[in-house]
Amino acid sequence: MTAREKLEQKQIWLYVAVLVLAAGLGLLAPTRMTILDNHILISIVIAGLMFGMFTQIPFTSIKESLGNRRFILAILTANYIAVPIVVWFLSRFLPDQSPVLLGVYLVLLAPCIDYVIVFTHLGRGNEKAMLLSTPILFVTQMLLLPLYLWVFMGKKTSEVVKPGPFIEAFLIIIVLPLLLAIIMQLFSKKTRSGGQLLIDVSAWLPVPLMALTLFMVVSTQISKLSIYWDLIIKVIPIYIAFMFIMPIITRFIVKWFRLDIRSGRAVIFSAGTRNSLVVLPLALALPEKWSTLVAAIIVTQTIVELAGELIYVRVVPNLVLRDNVDWNENDTE
């Protein structure tokens, strides 16, 4: 196992340590942390993180990923039919305040495309199928997220989301790194040695930059949470309920599509793991009076999720979808 692979295997503990350190510094020395409270600086770090993540997503292998049709249909069904229904139901228990609903919708409606691969591996799932599905999940969530926001919030969305800063953040922090990553992947195919070296170097970026992003956001925002603590405390049970409900529902989807056990576990991990750091830039692009609250709601989900994933990697293979499960037709195309 290479040093990078060891780092990726231990990344969850790195994030936990960073979150504890960031929370401590943010609460004990909030004035010193204000030096990091700069949206431009945070956006640059997140753009670098997005680039590192995108270089590892096999966009040039979309045709190959479409070959496993049952798996792709199952993962799309779980993420874009089951998840929105569950999220809509859970949101009925939230305060009817646009920023709160927007934060929850942003983070829960977007499936994870990065560390879910690591958790899938740790949970004895099919991480290769998960990896190949990431370009499809990324494209579909970018297309469907605005639609779901409009369906769930209607006119309330326009009260909070101003298209100008939102589009600017999307183009600079997501589209630009995406295009650069695709160009690099195409270049690596033409010039095997030099191009592959760039891909290998960029593969080191996601873990440290994700840790840095978490540190910057938590250390600068946590001292402000006391203003919104009454709202933050109400979204935590929603996040816990989501992580509890999704594996149960997704198991029926896996059975319906007759996936093999490892692929089924991958779908379960995908349905329960969300894309907090990709939607975070969109939260930071909101009007200032809402951005802190929405960003806090998104980061809160990340904290809950990291704890939940430690349970997932044990419960999913040992309880939710065990090796001795028989679908009668236990194969994939």
Short mmCIF file of C-alpha atoms in Angstrom, two decimals:
data_model
loop_
_atom_site.label_atom_id
_atom_site.label_comp_id
_atom_site.label_asym_id
_atom_site.label_seq_id
_atom_site.Cartn_x
_atom_site.Cartn_y
_atom_site.Cartn_z
CA MET A 1 0.00 0.00 0.00
CA THR A 2 1.41 3.40 -1.01
CA ALA A 3 1.73 6.37 1.34
CA ARG A 4 -1.18 8.09 -0.41
CA GLU A 5 -3.40 5.03 -0.01
CA LYS A 6 -2.52 4.88 3.70
CA LEU A 7 -3.44 8.56 4.02
CA GLU A 8 -6.78 7.92 2.31
CA GLN A 9 -7.45 4.93 4.57
CA LYS A 10 -6.89 7.11 7.64
CA GLN A 11 -8.58 10.25 6.31
CA ILE A 12 -11.68 9.91 8.47
CA TRP A 13 -9.58 10.15 11.63
CA LEU A 14 -7.68 13.09 10.18
CA TYR A 15 -10.98 14.93 9.58
CA VAL A 16 -12.17 14.16 13.12
CA ALA A 17 -8.91 15.51 14.57
CA VAL A 18 -9.12 18.62 12.37
CA LEU A 19 -12.73 19.26 13.40
CA VAL A 20 -11.84 18.99 17.10
CA LEU A 21 -8.84 21.31 16.66
CA ALA A 22 -10.84 23.82 14.57
CA ALA A 23 -13.72 23.86 17.04
CA GLY A 24 -11.33 24.38 19.96
CA LEU A 25 -9.46 27.25 18.31
CA GLY A 26 -12.66 28.82 17.00
CA LEU A 27 -14.21 28.87 20.48
CA LEU A 28 -11.10 29.76 22.48
CA ALA A 29 -9.52 32.27 20.09
CA PRO A 30 -12.27 33.49 17.74
CA THR A 31 -10.61 36.84 17.01
CA ARG A 32 -7.40 35.17 15.81
CA MET A 33 -9.37 32.87 13.51
CA THR A 34 -10.96 35.84 11.73
CA ILE A 35 -7.85 36.01 9.54
CA LEU A 36 -9.18 32.88 7.82
CA ASP A 37 -12.74 34.23 7.56
CA ASN A 38 -12.34 35.29 3.97
CA HIS A 39 -14.73 33.96 1.33
CA ILE A 40 -12.18 34.49 -1.45
CA LEU A 41 -9.54 32.49 0.43
CA ILE A 42 -12.01 29.73 1.30
CA SER A 43 -13.21 29.65 -2.32
CA ILE A 44 -9.63 29.23 -3.60
CA VAL A 45 -9.03 26.31 -1.23
CA ILE A 46 -12.35 24.68 -2.19
CA ALA A 47 -11.60 25.19 -5.91
CA GLY A 48 -8.28 23.38 -5.37
CA LEU A 49 -10.12 20.63 -3.51
CA MET A 50 -12.65 20.29 -6.34
CA PHE A 51 -9.84 20.08 -8.88
CA GLY A 52 -8.07 17.35 -6.91
CA MET A 53 -11.30 15.40 -6.54
CA PHE A 54 -12.30 15.81 -10.17
CA THR A 55 -8.93 14.57 -11.46
CA GLN A 56 -9.63 11.26 -9.69
CA ILE A 57 -13.11 10.88 -11.15
CA PRO A 58 -12.97 8.88 -14.41
CA PHE A 59 -14.90 11.31 -16.63
CA THR A 60 -13.25 9.79 -19.69
CA SER A 61 -14.68 6.39 -18.69
CA ILE A 62 -18.36 7.33 -18.61
CA LYS A 63 -19.08 4.80 -21.36
CA GLU A 64 -17.55 2.06 -19.20
CA SER A 65 -19.57 3.12 -16.16
CA LEU A 66 -22.80 2.92 -18.17
CA GLY A 67 -22.07 -0.74 -18.88
CA ASN A 68 -23.32 -1.84 -15.44
CA ARG A 69 -26.88 -0.79 -16.14
CA ARG A 70 -28.60 -2.33 -13.14
CA PHE A 71 -26.12 -0.74 -10.75
CA ILE A 72 -26.47 2.69 -12.36
CA LEU A 73 -30.27 2.47 -12.36
CA ALA A 74 -30.25 1.39 -8.71
CA ILE A 75 -27.95 4.20 -7.59
CA LEU A 76 -29.96 6.80 -9.55
CA THR A 77 -33.23 5.45 -8.12
CA ALA A 78 -31.87 5.60 -4.58
CA ASN A 79 -30.40 9.10 -4.90
CA TYR A 80 -33.00 10.87 -7.03
CA ILE A 81 -36.27 9.15 -6.14
CA ALA A 82 -35.93 7.65 -2.66
CA VAL A 83 -33.72 10.38 -1.17
CA PRO A 84 -35.88 13.36 -2.26
CA ILE A 85 -38.99 11.66 -0.86
CA VAL A 86 -37.27 11.02 2.48
CA VAL A 87 -35.81 14.54 2.58
CA TRP A 88 -39.19 16.13 1.84
CA PHE A 89 -40.81 14.07 4.60
CA LEU A 90 -38.09 14.89 7.15
CA SER A 91 -38.19 18.58 6.26
CA ARG A 92 -41.78 18.73 7.54
CA PHE A 93 -40.26 18.59 11.04
CA LEU A 94 -38.05 21.66 10.44
CA PRO A 95 -38.85 25.33 11.12
CA ASP A 96 -40.48 26.93 8.10
CA GLN A 97 -37.55 29.28 7.49
CA SER A 98 -36.05 29.56 4.03
CA PRO A 99 -32.33 29.53 5.00
CA VAL A 100 -32.80 26.47 7.23
CA LEU A 101 -34.69 24.56 4.56
CA LEU A 102 -32.24 25.63 1.86
CA GLY A 103 -29.25 24.42 3.86
CA VAL A 104 -30.83 21.04 4.55
CA TYR A 105 -32.02 20.62 0.96
CA LEU A 106 -28.64 21.61 -0.50
CA VAL A 107 -26.70 19.09 1.53
CA LEU A 108 -29.15 16.17 1.64
CA LEU A 109 -30.18 16.21 -2.03
CA ALA A 110 -26.61 15.98 -3.38
CA PRO A 111 -24.97 12.51 -3.34
CA CYS A 112 -21.31 12.33 -2.33
CA ILE A 113 -18.69 11.83 -5.05
CA ASP A 114 -15.48 11.75 -3.02
CA TYR A 115 -14.93 10.05 0.34
CA VAL A 116 -17.95 7.78 -0.19
CA ILE A 117 -15.55 5.64 -2.24
CA VAL A 118 -13.30 5.15 0.80
CA PHE A 119 -16.25 4.35 3.07
CA THR A 120 -17.61 1.91 0.49
CA HIS A 121 -14.25 0.11 0.52
CA LEU A 122 -14.13 0.05 4.34
CA GLY A 123 -17.70 -1.28 4.39
CA ARG A 124 -16.78 -4.14 2.04
CA GLY A 125 -18.69 -2.66 -0.89
CA ASN A 126 -17.83 -2.43 -4.58
CA GLU A 127 -15.64 0.68 -4.55
CA LYS A 128 -14.75 0.30 -8.25
CA ALA A 129 -18.42 0.48 -9.29
CA MET A 130 -18.81 3.44 -6.92
CA LEU A 131 -15.83 5.19 -8.50
CA LEU A 132 -17.12 4.63 -12.03
CA SER A 133 -20.53 6.02 -11.08
CA THR A 134 -19.14 9.32 -9.75
CA PRO A 135 -19.16 11.27 -13.04
CA ILE A 136 -22.79 10.31 -13.59
CA LEU A 137 -23.71 11.28 -10.03
CA PHE A 138 -21.91 14.61 -10.34
CA VAL A 139 -23.55 15.59 -13.64
CA THR A 140 -27.02 14.47 -12.55
CA GLN A 141 -26.93 16.30 -9.22
CA MET A 142 -25.83 19.54 -10.85
CA LEU A 143 -28.76 19.24 -13.25
CA LEU A 144 -31.39 18.07 -10.75
CA LEU A 145 -30.49 20.07 -7.64
CA PRO A 146 -31.97 23.36 -8.95
CA LEU A 147 -35.11 21.49 -10.02
CA TYR A 148 -35.59 19.92 -6.59
CA LEU A 149 -34.98 23.26 -4.85
CA TRP A 150 -37.68 24.83 -7.01
CA VAL A 151 -40.12 21.95 -6.39
CA PHE A 152 -39.54 21.94 -2.62
CA MET A 153 -39.26 25.68 -1.97
CA GLY A 154 -40.85 27.42 -4.95
CA LYS A 155 -40.79 31.20 -4.58
CA LYS A 156 -38.94 30.91 -1.28
CA THR A 157 -35.82 29.95 -3.23
CA SER A 158 -35.75 33.29 -5.03
CA GLU A 159 -36.04 35.09 -1.67
CA VAL A 160 -32.68 33.68 -0.57
CA VAL A 161 -30.79 32.61 -3.70
CA LYS A 162 -29.62 35.48 -5.88
CA PRO A 163 -28.61 34.04 -9.28
CA GLY A 164 -25.56 36.27 -9.86
CA PRO A 165 -23.28 35.22 -6.96
CA PHE A 166 -24.69 31.67 -7.12
CA ILE A 167 -23.76 31.27 -10.80
CA GLU A 168 -20.37 32.93 -10.25
CA ALA A 169 -19.53 30.52 -7.42
CA PHE A 170 -20.69 27.57 -9.50
CA LEU A 171 -18.57 28.58 -12.50
CA ILE A 172 -15.39 29.42 -10.59
CA ILE A 173 -15.43 26.76 -7.89
CA ILE A 174 -17.03 23.85 -9.74
CA VAL A 175 -17.07 24.30 -13.52
CA LEU A 176 -13.53 25.68 -13.92
CA PRO A 177 -11.84 22.94 -11.82
CA LEU A 178 -14.00 20.37 -13.62
CA LEU A 179 -12.88 21.54 -17.06
CA LEU A 180 -9.22 21.63 -15.98
CA ALA A 181 -9.52 18.12 -14.57
CA ILE A 182 -11.07 16.76 -17.78
CA ILE A 183 -8.36 18.46 -19.86
CA MET A 184 -5.72 16.85 -17.64
CA GLN A 185 -7.33 13.42 -18.02
CA LEU A 186 -7.42 13.77 -21.80
CA PHE A 187 -3.79 14.95 -21.76
CA SER A 188 -2.76 11.95 -19.64
CA LYS A 189 -4.23 9.58 -22.21
CA LYS A 190 -2.18 11.15 -25.00
CA THR A 191 1.07 11.49 -23.09
CA ARG A 192 1.12 8.51 -20.78
CA SER A 193 4.21 9.30 -18.71
CA GLY A 194 3.93 13.07 -18.14
CA GLY A 195 0.14 13.11 -18.00
CA GLN A 196 -0.05 10.23 -15.53
CA LEU A 197 2.51 11.96 -13.33
CA LEU A 198 0.22 15.00 -13.11
CA ILE A 199 -2.74 12.76 -12.24
CA ASP A 200 -0.69 11.01 -9.54
CA VAL A 201 0.46 14.32 -8.04
CA SER A 202 -3.08 15.77 -8.05
CA ALA A 203 -4.29 12.62 -6.28
CA TRP A 204 -2.55 13.91 -3.14
CA LEU A 205 -4.70 17.07 -3.09
CA PRO A 206 -8.18 15.96 -1.92
CA VAL A 207 -7.42 14.73 1.61
CA PRO A 208 -5.22 17.63 2.84
CA LEU A 209 -7.37 20.25 1.08
CA MET A 210 -10.57 18.76 2.49
CA ALA A 211 -8.99 18.85 5.96
CA LEU A 212 -7.93 22.48 5.36
CA THR A 213 -11.42 23.41 4.15
CA LEU A 214 -13.03 21.87 7.22
CA PHE A 215 -10.54 23.66 9.46
CA MET A 216 -11.10 27.05 7.84
CA VAL A 217 -14.88 26.84 7.82
CA VAL A 218 -15.35 25.39 11.31
CA SER A 219 -12.72 27.56 13.04
CA THR A 220 -14.17 30.76 11.58
CA GLN A 221 -17.87 29.95 11.85
CA ILE A 222 -18.28 28.01 15.09
CA SER A 223 -18.10 31.10 17.31
CA LYS A 224 -21.04 32.55 15.36
CA LEU A 225 -23.25 29.51 15.91
CA SER A 226 -24.54 30.67 19.28
CA ILE A 227 -26.78 33.08 17.39
CA TYR A 228 -28.39 30.20 15.51
CA TRP A 229 -27.95 27.37 18.04
CA ASP A 230 -31.71 26.98 18.48
CA LEU A 231 -31.96 26.24 14.73
CA ILE A 232 -28.80 24.12 14.45
CA ILE A 233 -29.98 21.82 17.23
CA LYS A 234 -33.17 21.14 15.24
CA VAL A 235 -31.39 19.92 12.09
CA ILE A 236 -29.18 17.38 13.91
CA PRO A 237 -32.04 14.87 14.53
CA ILE A 238 -33.01 15.24 10.86
CA TYR A 239 -29.49 14.27 9.76
CA ILE A 240 -29.42 11.32 12.15
CA ALA A 241 -32.85 10.15 10.98
CA PHE A 242 -31.73 10.43 7.35
CA MET A 243 -28.69 8.22 7.96
CA PHE A 244 -30.87 5.69 9.80
CA ILE A 245 -33.68 5.56 7.24
CA MET A 246 -31.73 5.46 3.96
CA PRO A 247 -29.97 2.06 4.39
CA ILE A 248 -33.32 0.43 5.20
CA ILE A 249 -35.06 1.86 2.13
CA THR A 250 -32.06 1.35 -0.15
CA ARG A 251 -31.87 -2.34 0.79
CA PHE A 252 -35.25 -2.84 -0.90
CA ILE A 253 -34.02 -0.97 -3.98
CA VAL A 254 -30.93 -3.22 -4.10
CA LYS A 255 -33.15 -6.30 -3.85
CA TRP A 256 -35.46 -4.95 -6.55
CA PHE A 257 -32.56 -4.53 -8.97
CA ARG A 258 -31.05 -7.90 -7.90
CA LEU A 259 -27.57 -6.52 -7.35
CA ASP A 260 -24.76 -8.60 -5.95
CA ILE A 261 -23.91 -7.97 -2.31
CA ARG A 262 -20.85 -5.74 -2.79
CA SER A 263 -22.62 -3.58 -5.39
CA GLY A 264 -25.66 -3.38 -3.14
CA ARG A 265 -23.52 -2.08 -0.29
CA ALA A 266 -22.08 0.56 -2.63
CA VAL A 267 -25.61 1.80 -3.41
CA ILE A 268 -26.43 1.91 0.31
CA PHE A 269 -23.32 3.97 1.06
CA SER A 270 -24.11 6.32 -1.84
CA ALA A 271 -27.68 6.89 -0.67
CA GLY A 272 -26.59 7.66 2.89
CA THR A 273 -23.53 9.83 2.16
CA ARG A 274 -23.97 13.44 1.07
CA ASN A 275 -21.97 16.01 -0.91
CA SER A 276 -21.43 18.69 1.72
CA LEU A 277 -18.18 20.21 0.48
CA VAL A 278 -19.35 20.55 -3.12
CA VAL A 279 -22.47 22.50 -2.12
CA LEU A 280 -20.64 24.52 0.55
CA PRO A 281 -19.36 27.09 -2.01
CA LEU A 282 -22.95 27.64 -3.10
CA ALA A 283 -23.86 28.38 0.53
CA LEU A 284 -20.98 30.84 0.87
CA ALA A 285 -22.29 32.68 -2.22
CA LEU A 286 -25.58 33.49 -0.49
CA PRO A 287 -26.33 36.95 0.92
CA GLU A 288 -24.17 37.59 3.99
CA LYS A 289 -27.03 37.49 6.49
CA TRP A 290 -27.88 33.93 5.37
CA SER A 291 -24.53 32.45 4.33
CA THR A 292 -23.29 31.85 7.90
CA LEU A 293 -26.43 29.97 8.90
CA VAL A 294 -26.65 27.89 5.70
CA ALA A 295 -22.91 27.07 5.83
CA ALA A 296 -23.26 26.07 9.49
CA ILE A 297 -26.18 23.77 8.65
CA ILE A 298 -24.10 22.13 5.91
CA VAL A 299 -20.98 21.73 8.10
CA THR A 300 -23.16 20.30 10.88
CA GLN A 301 -24.27 17.59 8.46
CA THR A 302 -20.62 16.80 7.70
CA ILE A 303 -19.86 16.34 11.40
CA VAL A 304 -22.91 14.11 11.92
CA GLU A 305 -22.09 12.16 8.77
CA LEU A 306 -18.47 11.46 9.70
CA ALA A 307 -19.65 9.94 12.97
CA GLY A 308 -22.40 8.05 11.16
CA GLU A 309 -20.02 6.61 8.56
CA LEU A 310 -17.97 4.99 11.34
CA ILE A 311 -21.16 3.13 12.25
CA TYR A 312 -22.05 2.45 8.60
CA VAL A 313 -18.79 0.63 7.84
CA ARG A 314 -19.67 -1.91 10.53
CA VAL A 315 -23.47 -2.06 10.36
CA VAL A 316 -23.92 -2.19 6.57
CA PRO A 317 -21.83 -5.35 5.90
CA ASN A 318 -22.72 -7.08 9.19
CA LEU A 319 -26.39 -6.25 9.59
CA VAL A 320 -28.01 -4.39 6.67
CA LEU A 321 -26.58 -6.46 3.81
CA ARG A 322 -24.69 -9.54 4.99
CA ASP A 323 -22.66 -11.86 2.79
CA ASN A 324 -25.17 -14.70 3.08
CA VAL A 325 -28.09 -12.71 1.61
CA ASP A 326 -29.61 -14.46 -1.42
CA TRP A 327 -31.52 -12.48 -4.06
CA ASN A 328 -32.06 -15.69 -6.06
CA GLU A 329 -30.35 -13.97 -9.02
CA ASN A 330 -27.19 -12.74 -7.35
CA ASP A 331 -25.39 -11.22 -10.31
CA THR A 332 -24.94 -7.98 -12.15
CA GLU A 333 -24.73 -7.28 -15.82
#
